[in-house]
Amino acid sequence: MNFLVVKRNFTTIFINNLNLKNYVRGKMRITISGPPGSGKGTVSKILAKHYHLKFYSVGDLRREAARKKGMTIEKFNKWSEKHPEQGDEYFDYLQRSKQNKNDFIMDSRLGWHFIPNSIKIYLDVSFEEGAKRIYLQNEEKNKRNEQKYTTLKETIKANKERVENDVTRYKKLYNINPYNTKNYDILVNSTKLNVKSVVKKLIKEIDKFRKKQKNKSIFC
C-alpha cells in the first residue's frame, strides 16, 4: 500500500489503538532526524502519543518562518546561509533550550547534536522514495510550504540539493554532518516500509535501548 495512503488513514487509527498500559513513566528525551520525505514528522507524532511525550517540530517552525517571509522552505534555507542569526542559529537556540527538559520528542535535523542526552533516532529513506512521497503530498495540497515541482525527477534533484545545502550550512556553522548515521543510537530505513511498520519497529528499538540504559538516570 502507498506510504501516503497509509499515512493519512493510519495515524489516527494507530493512536486510538495503542496499548498505553505498556507506557513506562520516567525521564525521556527522543530526537529524530532524517532526510526529506523519510516520514519523521508523522512518525514522531505517533511516538509522542504512545510514550505520553510533548512533541516539538523544528521543521514546522522553520516552515512557518519561511511562510511569514513569503519564501518556500528551500529559499529560506538558502537565505539562512547569509542570515544565520535569524535562521539556523535562532532555531538552534530553541533546541538548546530543551536540553534540561524531560518527556519530549523532537523532530529536528540537529536534535541529536543539541540534545546529546536523548535517544537519537535516524529515519532514513532513499532520495527516490523520499522525493516521491513529497511530490505526491504536494500534488494533493502544499501544506509543507515547499516548492512545487512538475515532475518527480525535479523533486529528486531538489531533495539532493536540499541535503547538500544542509551539509554545507551545518559544516560551516558547527563542523557536523546531520546525515552521518554514526551520530545516532537507532537507525531505521523507511524506504520499503509503511508508517505502521516504521512505528512498530521504532517502538521495539526504543524499548530495547531504554532497557539497556535502565541504570542511567536520564533513561530511568
PDB file of C-alpha atoms in Angstrom:
ATOM      1  CA  MET A   1       0.000   0.000   0.000  1.00  0.00           C
ATOM      2  CA  ASN A   2       1.195   3.519  -0.830  1.00  0.00           C
ATOM      3  CA  PHE A   3       3.084   5.216   2.026  1.00  0.00           C
ATOM      4  CA  LEU A   4       0.951   8.376   1.824  1.00  0.00           C
ATOM      5  CA  VAL A   5      -2.342   6.473   1.835  1.00  0.00           C
ATOM      6  CA  VAL A   6      -1.255   4.636   4.960  1.00  0.00           C
ATOM      7  CA  LYS A   7      -0.028   7.921   6.439  1.00  0.00           C
ATOM      8  CA  ARG A   8      -3.425   9.588   6.009  1.00  0.00           C
ATOM      9  CA  ASN A   9      -5.533   6.705   7.258  1.00  0.00           C
ATOM     10  CA  PHE A  10      -3.272   5.090   9.799  1.00  0.00           C
ATOM     11  CA  THR A  11      -2.146   7.853  12.154  1.00  0.00           C
ATOM     12  CA  THR A  12      -5.476   8.381  13.934  1.00  0.00           C
ATOM     13  CA  ILE A  13      -6.364   4.686  13.976  1.00  0.00           C
ATOM     14  CA  PHE A  14      -2.979   3.674  15.374  1.00  0.00           C
ATOM     15  CA  ILE A  15      -3.026   6.335  18.093  1.00  0.00           C
ATOM     16  CA  ASN A  16      -6.514   5.301  19.212  1.00  0.00           C
ATOM     17  CA  ASN A  17      -5.498   1.653  19.473  1.00  0.00           C
ATOM     18  CA  LEU A  18      -2.157   1.989  21.257  1.00  0.00           C
ATOM     19  CA  ASN A  19      -1.686  -0.161  24.314  1.00  0.00           C
ATOM     20  CA  LEU A  20      -0.823   2.666  26.706  1.00  0.00           C
ATOM     21  CA  LYS A  21      -0.576   0.215  29.601  1.00  0.00           C
ATOM     22  CA  ASN A  22       2.893  -0.574  28.310  1.00  0.00           C
ATOM     23  CA  TYR A  23       3.978   3.043  28.828  1.00  0.00           C
ATOM     24  CA  VAL A  24       6.791   3.338  31.365  1.00  0.00           C
ATOM     25  CA  ARG A  25       6.870   6.697  33.120  1.00  0.00           C
ATOM     26  CA  GLY A  26      10.161   8.481  33.632  1.00  0.00           C
ATOM     27  CA  LYS A  27      12.534  10.957  32.104  1.00  0.00           C
ATOM     28  CA  MET A  28      12.604  10.515  28.376  1.00  0.00           C
ATOM     29  CA  ARG A  29      14.049  12.546  25.532  1.00  0.00           C
ATOM     30  CA  ILE A  30      13.869  11.438  21.922  1.00  0.00           C
ATOM     31  CA  THR A  31      15.285  13.281  18.923  1.00  0.00           C
ATOM     32  CA  ILE A  32      14.541  12.084  15.423  1.00  0.00           C
ATOM     33  CA  SER A  33      16.300  13.144  12.246  1.00  0.00           C
ATOM     34  CA  GLY A  34      16.463  12.023   8.650  1.00  0.00           C
ATOM     35  CA  PRO A  35      16.418  13.187   5.029  1.00  0.00           C
ATOM     36  CA  PRO A  36      13.416  14.874   3.366  1.00  0.00           C
ATOM     37  CA  GLY A  37      10.479  12.531   2.857  1.00  0.00           C
ATOM     38  CA  SER A  38      11.565   9.962   5.440  1.00  0.00           C
ATOM     39  CA  GLY A  39       8.278  10.353   7.349  1.00  0.00           C
ATOM     40  CA  LYS A  40       9.893  11.503  10.585  1.00  0.00           C
ATOM     41  CA  GLY A  41       7.237  14.145  11.290  1.00  0.00           C
ATOM     42  CA  THR A  42       4.335  11.714  11.076  1.00  0.00           C
ATOM     43  CA  VAL A  43       6.208   9.033  13.000  1.00  0.00           C
ATOM     44  CA  SER A  44       7.288  11.487  15.712  1.00  0.00           C
ATOM     45  CA  LYS A  45       3.686  12.491  16.417  1.00  0.00           C
ATOM     46  CA  ILE A  46       2.626   8.867  16.832  1.00  0.00           C
ATOM     47  CA  LEU A  47       5.577   8.089  19.109  1.00  0.00           C
ATOM     48  CA  ALA A  48       4.784  11.184  21.190  1.00  0.00           C
ATOM     49  CA  LYS A  49       1.267   9.869  21.764  1.00  0.00           C
ATOM     50  CA  HIS A  50       2.494   6.371  22.549  1.00  0.00           C
ATOM     51  CA  TYR A  51       5.010   7.486  25.176  1.00  0.00           C
ATOM     52  CA  HIS A  52       2.953  10.443  26.501  1.00  0.00           C
ATOM     53  CA  LEU A  53       5.579  12.947  25.359  1.00  0.00           C
ATOM     54  CA  LYS A  54       5.382  16.558  24.253  1.00  0.00           C
ATOM     55  CA  PHE A  55       6.060  16.989  20.551  1.00  0.00           C
ATOM     56  CA  TYR A  56       8.292  19.652  19.034  1.00  0.00           C
ATOM     57  CA  SER A  57       8.982  20.099  15.326  1.00  0.00           C
ATOM     58  CA  VAL A  58      11.800  22.400  14.292  1.00  0.00           C
ATOM     59  CA  GLY A  59      10.841  21.763  10.675  1.00  0.00           C
ATOM     60  CA  ASP A  60       7.354  23.151  11.288  1.00  0.00           C
ATOM     61  CA  LEU A  61       8.837  26.236  12.958  1.00  0.00           C
ATOM     62  CA  ARG A  62      11.183  26.790  10.025  1.00  0.00           C
ATOM     63  CA  ARG A  63       8.361  26.380   7.512  1.00  0.00           C
ATOM     64  CA  GLU A  64       6.243  28.891   9.418  1.00  0.00           C
ATOM     65  CA  ALA A  65       9.140  31.368   9.478  1.00  0.00           C
ATOM     66  CA  ALA A  66       9.601  30.867   5.732  1.00  0.00           C
ATOM     67  CA  ARG A  67       5.889  31.385   5.140  1.00  0.00           C
ATOM     68  CA  LYS A  68       5.948  34.686   7.035  1.00  0.00           C
ATOM     69  CA  LYS A  69       8.775  35.851   4.779  1.00  0.00           C
ATOM     70  CA  GLY A  70       6.925  34.749   1.672  1.00  0.00           C
ATOM     71  CA  MET A  71       9.504  32.041   0.945  1.00  0.00           C
ATOM     72  CA  THR A  72       9.452  28.324   0.318  1.00  0.00           C
ATOM     73  CA  ILE A  73      11.495  26.262   2.776  1.00  0.00           C
ATOM     74  CA  GLU A  74      14.145  25.774   0.069  1.00  0.00           C
ATOM     75  CA  LYS A  75      14.582  29.528  -0.381  1.00  0.00           C
ATOM     76  CA  PHE A  76      14.526  30.059   3.382  1.00  0.00           C
ATOM     77  CA  ASN A  77      17.341  27.539   3.849  1.00  0.00           C
ATOM     78  CA  LYS A  78      19.467  29.360   1.279  1.00  0.00           C
ATOM     79  CA  TRP A  79      18.577  32.698   2.887  1.00  0.00           C
ATOM     80  CA  SER A  80      19.705  31.266   6.248  1.00  0.00           C
ATOM     81  CA  GLU A  81      23.223  30.849   4.875  1.00  0.00           C
ATOM     82  CA  LYS A  82      23.556  34.639   4.668  1.00  0.00           C
ATOM     83  CA  HIS A  83      21.456  35.407   7.770  1.00  0.00           C
ATOM     84  CA  PRO A  84      22.353  32.676  10.290  1.00  0.00           C
ATOM     85  CA  GLU A  85      21.396  34.810  13.294  1.00  0.00           C
ATOM     86  CA  GLN A  86      17.781  34.884  12.073  1.00  0.00           C
ATOM     87  CA  GLY A  87      17.868  31.420  10.571  1.00  0.00           C
ATOM     88  CA  ASP A  88      19.841  28.428  11.777  1.00  0.00           C
ATOM     89  CA  GLU A  89      21.304  29.992  14.912  1.00  0.00           C
ATOM     90  CA  TYR A  90      17.893  31.134  16.137  1.00  0.00           C
ATOM     91  CA  PHE A  91      16.279  27.718  15.708  1.00  0.00           C
ATOM     92  CA  ASP A  92      19.335  26.016  17.152  1.00  0.00           C
ATOM     93  CA  TYR A  93      18.995  28.208  20.248  1.00  0.00           C
ATOM     94  CA  LEU A  94      15.403  26.993  20.618  1.00  0.00           C
ATOM     95  CA  GLN A  95      16.651  23.405  20.528  1.00  0.00           C
ATOM     96  CA  ARG A  96      19.376  24.001  23.108  1.00  0.00           C
ATOM     97  CA  SER A  97      16.748  25.472  25.434  1.00  0.00           C
ATOM     98  CA  LYS A  98      15.194  21.993  25.686  1.00  0.00           C
ATOM     99  CA  GLN A  99      18.376  20.328  26.979  1.00  0.00           C
ATOM    100  CA  ASN A 100      17.179  20.235  30.588  1.00  0.00           C
ATOM    101  CA  LYS A 101      13.568  19.384  29.787  1.00  0.00           C
ATOM    102  CA  ASN A 102      12.108  15.896  30.085  1.00  0.00           C
ATOM    103  CA  ASP A 103       9.466  13.823  28.362  1.00  0.00           C
ATOM    104  CA  PHE A 104       9.504  15.132  24.814  1.00  0.00           C
ATOM    105  CA  ILE A 105      10.208  14.037  21.280  1.00  0.00           C
ATOM    106  CA  MET A 106      11.765  16.470  18.831  1.00  0.00           C
ATOM    107  CA  ASP A 107      11.594  16.212  15.061  1.00  0.00           C
ATOM    108  CA  SER A 108      14.786  18.031  14.155  1.00  0.00           C
ATOM    109  CA  ARG A 109      17.718  17.693  11.805  1.00  0.00           C
ATOM    110  CA  LEU A 110      20.155  18.690  14.586  1.00  0.00           C
ATOM    111  CA  GLY A 111      18.337  17.477  17.687  1.00  0.00           C
ATOM    112  CA  TRP A 112      20.944  14.759  18.239  1.00  0.00           C
ATOM    113  CA  HIS A 113      23.665  17.433  18.389  1.00  0.00           C
ATOM    114  CA  PHE A 114      21.965  19.940  20.692  1.00  0.00           C
ATOM    115  CA  ILE A 115      20.373  17.336  22.968  1.00  0.00           C
ATOM    116  CA  PRO A 116      23.104  14.691  23.263  1.00  0.00           C
ATOM    117  CA  ASN A 117      21.433  13.034  26.265  1.00  0.00           C
ATOM    118  CA  SER A 118      18.484  11.979  24.110  1.00  0.00           C
ATOM    119  CA  ILE A 119      17.654   8.737  22.367  1.00  0.00           C
ATOM    120  CA  LYS A 120      18.916   9.712  18.936  1.00  0.00           C
ATOM    121  CA  ILE A 121      16.981   8.230  16.010  1.00  0.00           C
ATOM    122  CA  TYR A 122      17.770   8.442  12.305  1.00  0.00           C
ATOM    123  CA  LEU A 123      14.918   7.611   9.945  1.00  0.00           C
ATOM    124  CA  ASP A 124      16.458   7.020   6.537  1.00  0.00           C
ATOM    125  CA  VAL A 125      14.904   6.897   3.065  1.00  0.00           C
ATOM    126  CA  SER A 126      16.252   6.761  -0.484  1.00  0.00           C
ATOM    127  CA  PHE A 127      16.315  10.010  -2.471  1.00  0.00           C
ATOM    128  CA  GLU A 128      13.864   8.499  -4.948  1.00  0.00           C
ATOM    129  CA  GLU A 129      11.293   7.312  -2.392  1.00  0.00           C
ATOM    130  CA  GLY A 130      11.590  10.450  -0.255  1.00  0.00           C
ATOM    131  CA  ALA A 131      11.047  12.628  -3.312  1.00  0.00           C
ATOM    132  CA  LYS A 132       8.093  10.504  -4.421  1.00  0.00           C
ATOM    133  CA  ARG A 133       6.359  10.987  -1.064  1.00  0.00           C
ATOM    134  CA  ILE A 134       6.922  14.742  -1.103  1.00  0.00           C
ATOM    135  CA  TYR A 135       5.830  15.011  -4.737  1.00  0.00           C
ATOM    136  CA  LEU A 136       2.586  13.110  -4.142  1.00  0.00           C
ATOM    137  CA  GLN A 137       1.861  15.014  -0.954  1.00  0.00           C
ATOM    138  CA  ASN A 138       2.370  18.371  -2.644  1.00  0.00           C
ATOM    139  CA  GLU A 139       0.181  17.257  -5.533  1.00  0.00           C
ATOM    140  CA  GLU A 140      -2.679  16.926  -3.044  1.00  0.00           C
ATOM    141  CA  LYS A 141      -2.065  20.115  -1.088  1.00  0.00           C
ATOM    142  CA  ASN A 142       1.086  22.086  -0.437  1.00  0.00           C
ATOM    143  CA  LYS A 143       0.829  22.103   3.367  1.00  0.00           C
ATOM    144  CA  ARG A 144       4.575  21.952   3.899  1.00  0.00           C
ATOM    145  CA  ASN A 145       5.316  25.269   2.161  1.00  0.00           C
ATOM    146  CA  GLU A 146       7.779  23.528  -0.125  1.00  0.00           C
ATOM    147  CA  GLN A 147       8.384  24.447  -3.727  1.00  0.00           C
ATOM    148  CA  LYS A 148       6.140  22.511  -6.084  1.00  0.00           C
ATOM    149  CA  TYR A 149       7.774  20.623  -8.929  1.00  0.00           C
ATOM    150  CA  THR A 150       6.130  19.456 -12.121  1.00  0.00           C
ATOM    151  CA  THR A 151       7.904  16.102 -12.257  1.00  0.00           C
ATOM    152  CA  LEU A 152       9.246  13.503  -9.875  1.00  0.00           C
ATOM    153  CA  LYS A 153      12.682  13.929 -11.463  1.00  0.00           C
ATOM    154  CA  GLU A 154      12.707  17.608 -10.471  1.00  0.00           C
ATOM    155  CA  THR A 155      11.710  16.693  -6.912  1.00  0.00           C
ATOM    156  CA  ILE A 156      14.542  14.160  -6.626  1.00  0.00           C
ATOM    157  CA  LYS A 157      17.012  16.779  -7.850  1.00  0.00           C
ATOM    158  CA  ALA A 158      15.629  19.335  -5.371  1.00  0.00           C
ATOM    159  CA  ASN A 159      15.892  16.851  -2.486  1.00  0.00           C
ATOM    160  CA  LYS A 160      19.538  16.215  -3.275  1.00  0.00           C
ATOM    161  CA  GLU A 161      20.226  19.950  -3.449  1.00  0.00           C
ATOM    162  CA  ARG A 162      18.454  20.460  -0.124  1.00  0.00           C
ATOM    163  CA  VAL A 163      20.599  17.818   1.563  1.00  0.00           C
ATOM    164  CA  GLU A 164      23.745  19.329   0.049  1.00  0.00           C
ATOM    165  CA  ASN A 165      22.660  22.748   1.331  1.00  0.00           C
ATOM    166  CA  ASP A 166      22.139  21.310   4.833  1.00  0.00           C
ATOM    167  CA  VAL A 167      25.550  19.643   4.809  1.00  0.00           C
ATOM    168  CA  THR A 168      27.264  22.868   3.702  1.00  0.00           C
ATOM    169  CA  ARG A 169      25.469  25.094   6.239  1.00  0.00           C
ATOM    170  CA  TYR A 170      25.956  22.836   9.241  1.00  0.00           C
ATOM    171  CA  LYS A 171      29.555  22.062   8.334  1.00  0.00           C
ATOM    172  CA  LYS A 172      30.242  25.799   8.295  1.00  0.00           C
ATOM    173  CA  LEU A 173      28.309  26.542  11.498  1.00  0.00           C
ATOM    174  CA  TYR A 174      29.135  23.534  13.695  1.00  0.00           C
ATOM    175  CA  ASN A 175      31.502  21.279  11.738  1.00  0.00           C
ATOM    176  CA  ILE A 176      28.959  18.438  11.797  1.00  0.00           C
ATOM    177  CA  ASN A 177      27.041  16.343   9.272  1.00  0.00           C
ATOM    178  CA  PRO A 178      23.440  15.527  10.293  1.00  0.00           C
ATOM    179  CA  TYR A 179      23.273  12.792   7.657  1.00  0.00           C
ATOM    180  CA  ASN A 180      26.124  10.781   9.157  1.00  0.00           C
ATOM    181  CA  THR A 181      24.349   7.780  10.673  1.00  0.00           C
ATOM    182  CA  LYS A 182      27.201   7.241  13.151  1.00  0.00           C
ATOM    183  CA  ASN A 183      25.727  10.126  15.170  1.00  0.00           C
ATOM    184  CA  TYR A 184      22.645   8.117  16.126  1.00  0.00           C
ATOM    185  CA  ASP A 185      21.601   5.360  18.536  1.00  0.00           C
ATOM    186  CA  ILE A 186      18.842   3.866  16.394  1.00  0.00           C
ATOM    187  CA  LEU A 187      18.723   3.629  12.599  1.00  0.00           C
ATOM    188  CA  VAL A 188      15.621   2.581  10.637  1.00  0.00           C
ATOM    189  CA  ASN A 189      15.255   2.710   6.856  1.00  0.00           C
ATOM    190  CA  SER A 190      11.676   3.572   5.857  1.00  0.00           C
ATOM    191  CA  THR A 191      12.165   3.224   2.090  1.00  0.00           C
ATOM    192  CA  LYS A 192      10.215  -0.021   1.763  1.00  0.00           C
ATOM    193  CA  LEU A 193       8.084   0.311   4.907  1.00  0.00           C
ATOM    194  CA  ASN A 194       4.696   1.885   5.557  1.00  0.00           C
ATOM    195  CA  VAL A 195       4.038   4.096   8.585  1.00  0.00           C
ATOM    196  CA  LYS A 196       2.657   1.260  10.701  1.00  0.00           C
ATOM    197  CA  SER A 197       5.738  -0.883  10.162  1.00  0.00           C
ATOM    198  CA  VAL A 198       8.112   2.007  10.879  1.00  0.00           C
ATOM    199  CA  VAL A 199       6.340   2.903  14.134  1.00  0.00           C
ATOM    200  CA  LYS A 200       6.243  -0.669  15.406  1.00  0.00           C
ATOM    201  CA  LYS A 201       9.911  -1.162  14.589  1.00  0.00           C
ATOM    202  CA  LEU A 202      10.892   2.074  16.328  1.00  0.00           C
ATOM    203  CA  ILE A 203       8.881   1.286  19.456  1.00  0.00           C
ATOM    204  CA  LYS A 204      10.638  -2.069  19.647  1.00  0.00           C
ATOM    205  CA  GLU A 205      14.070  -0.468  19.199  1.00  0.00           C
ATOM    206  CA  ILE A 206      13.377   2.373  21.646  1.00  0.00           C
ATOM    207  CA  ASP A 207      12.167  -0.002  24.348  1.00  0.00           C
ATOM    208  CA  LYS A 208      15.193  -2.217  23.778  1.00  0.00           C
ATOM    209  CA  PHE A 209      17.519   0.781  24.012  1.00  0.00           C
ATOM    210  CA  ARG A 210      15.860   2.064  27.192  1.00  0.00           C
ATOM    211  CA  LYS A 211      16.179  -1.356  28.779  1.00  0.00           C
ATOM    212  CA  LYS A 212      19.918  -1.357  28.079  1.00  0.00           C
ATOM    213  CA  GLN A 213      20.203   2.115  29.575  1.00  0.00           C
ATOM    214  CA  LYS A 214      18.000   1.458  32.615  1.00  0.00           C
ATOM    215  CA  ASN A 215      20.875   2.068  35.019  1.00  0.00           C
ATOM    216  CA  LYS A 216      21.481   5.539  33.627  1.00  0.00           C
ATOM    217  CA  SER A 217      19.381   8.188  35.320  1.00  0.00           C
ATOM    218  CA  ILE A 218      18.393  10.057  32.163  1.00  0.00           C
ATOM    219  CA  PHE A 219      16.631   6.998  30.812  1.00  0.00           C
ATOM    220  CA  CYS A 220      15.299   5.512  34.035  1.00  0.00           C
TER     221      CYS A 220
END
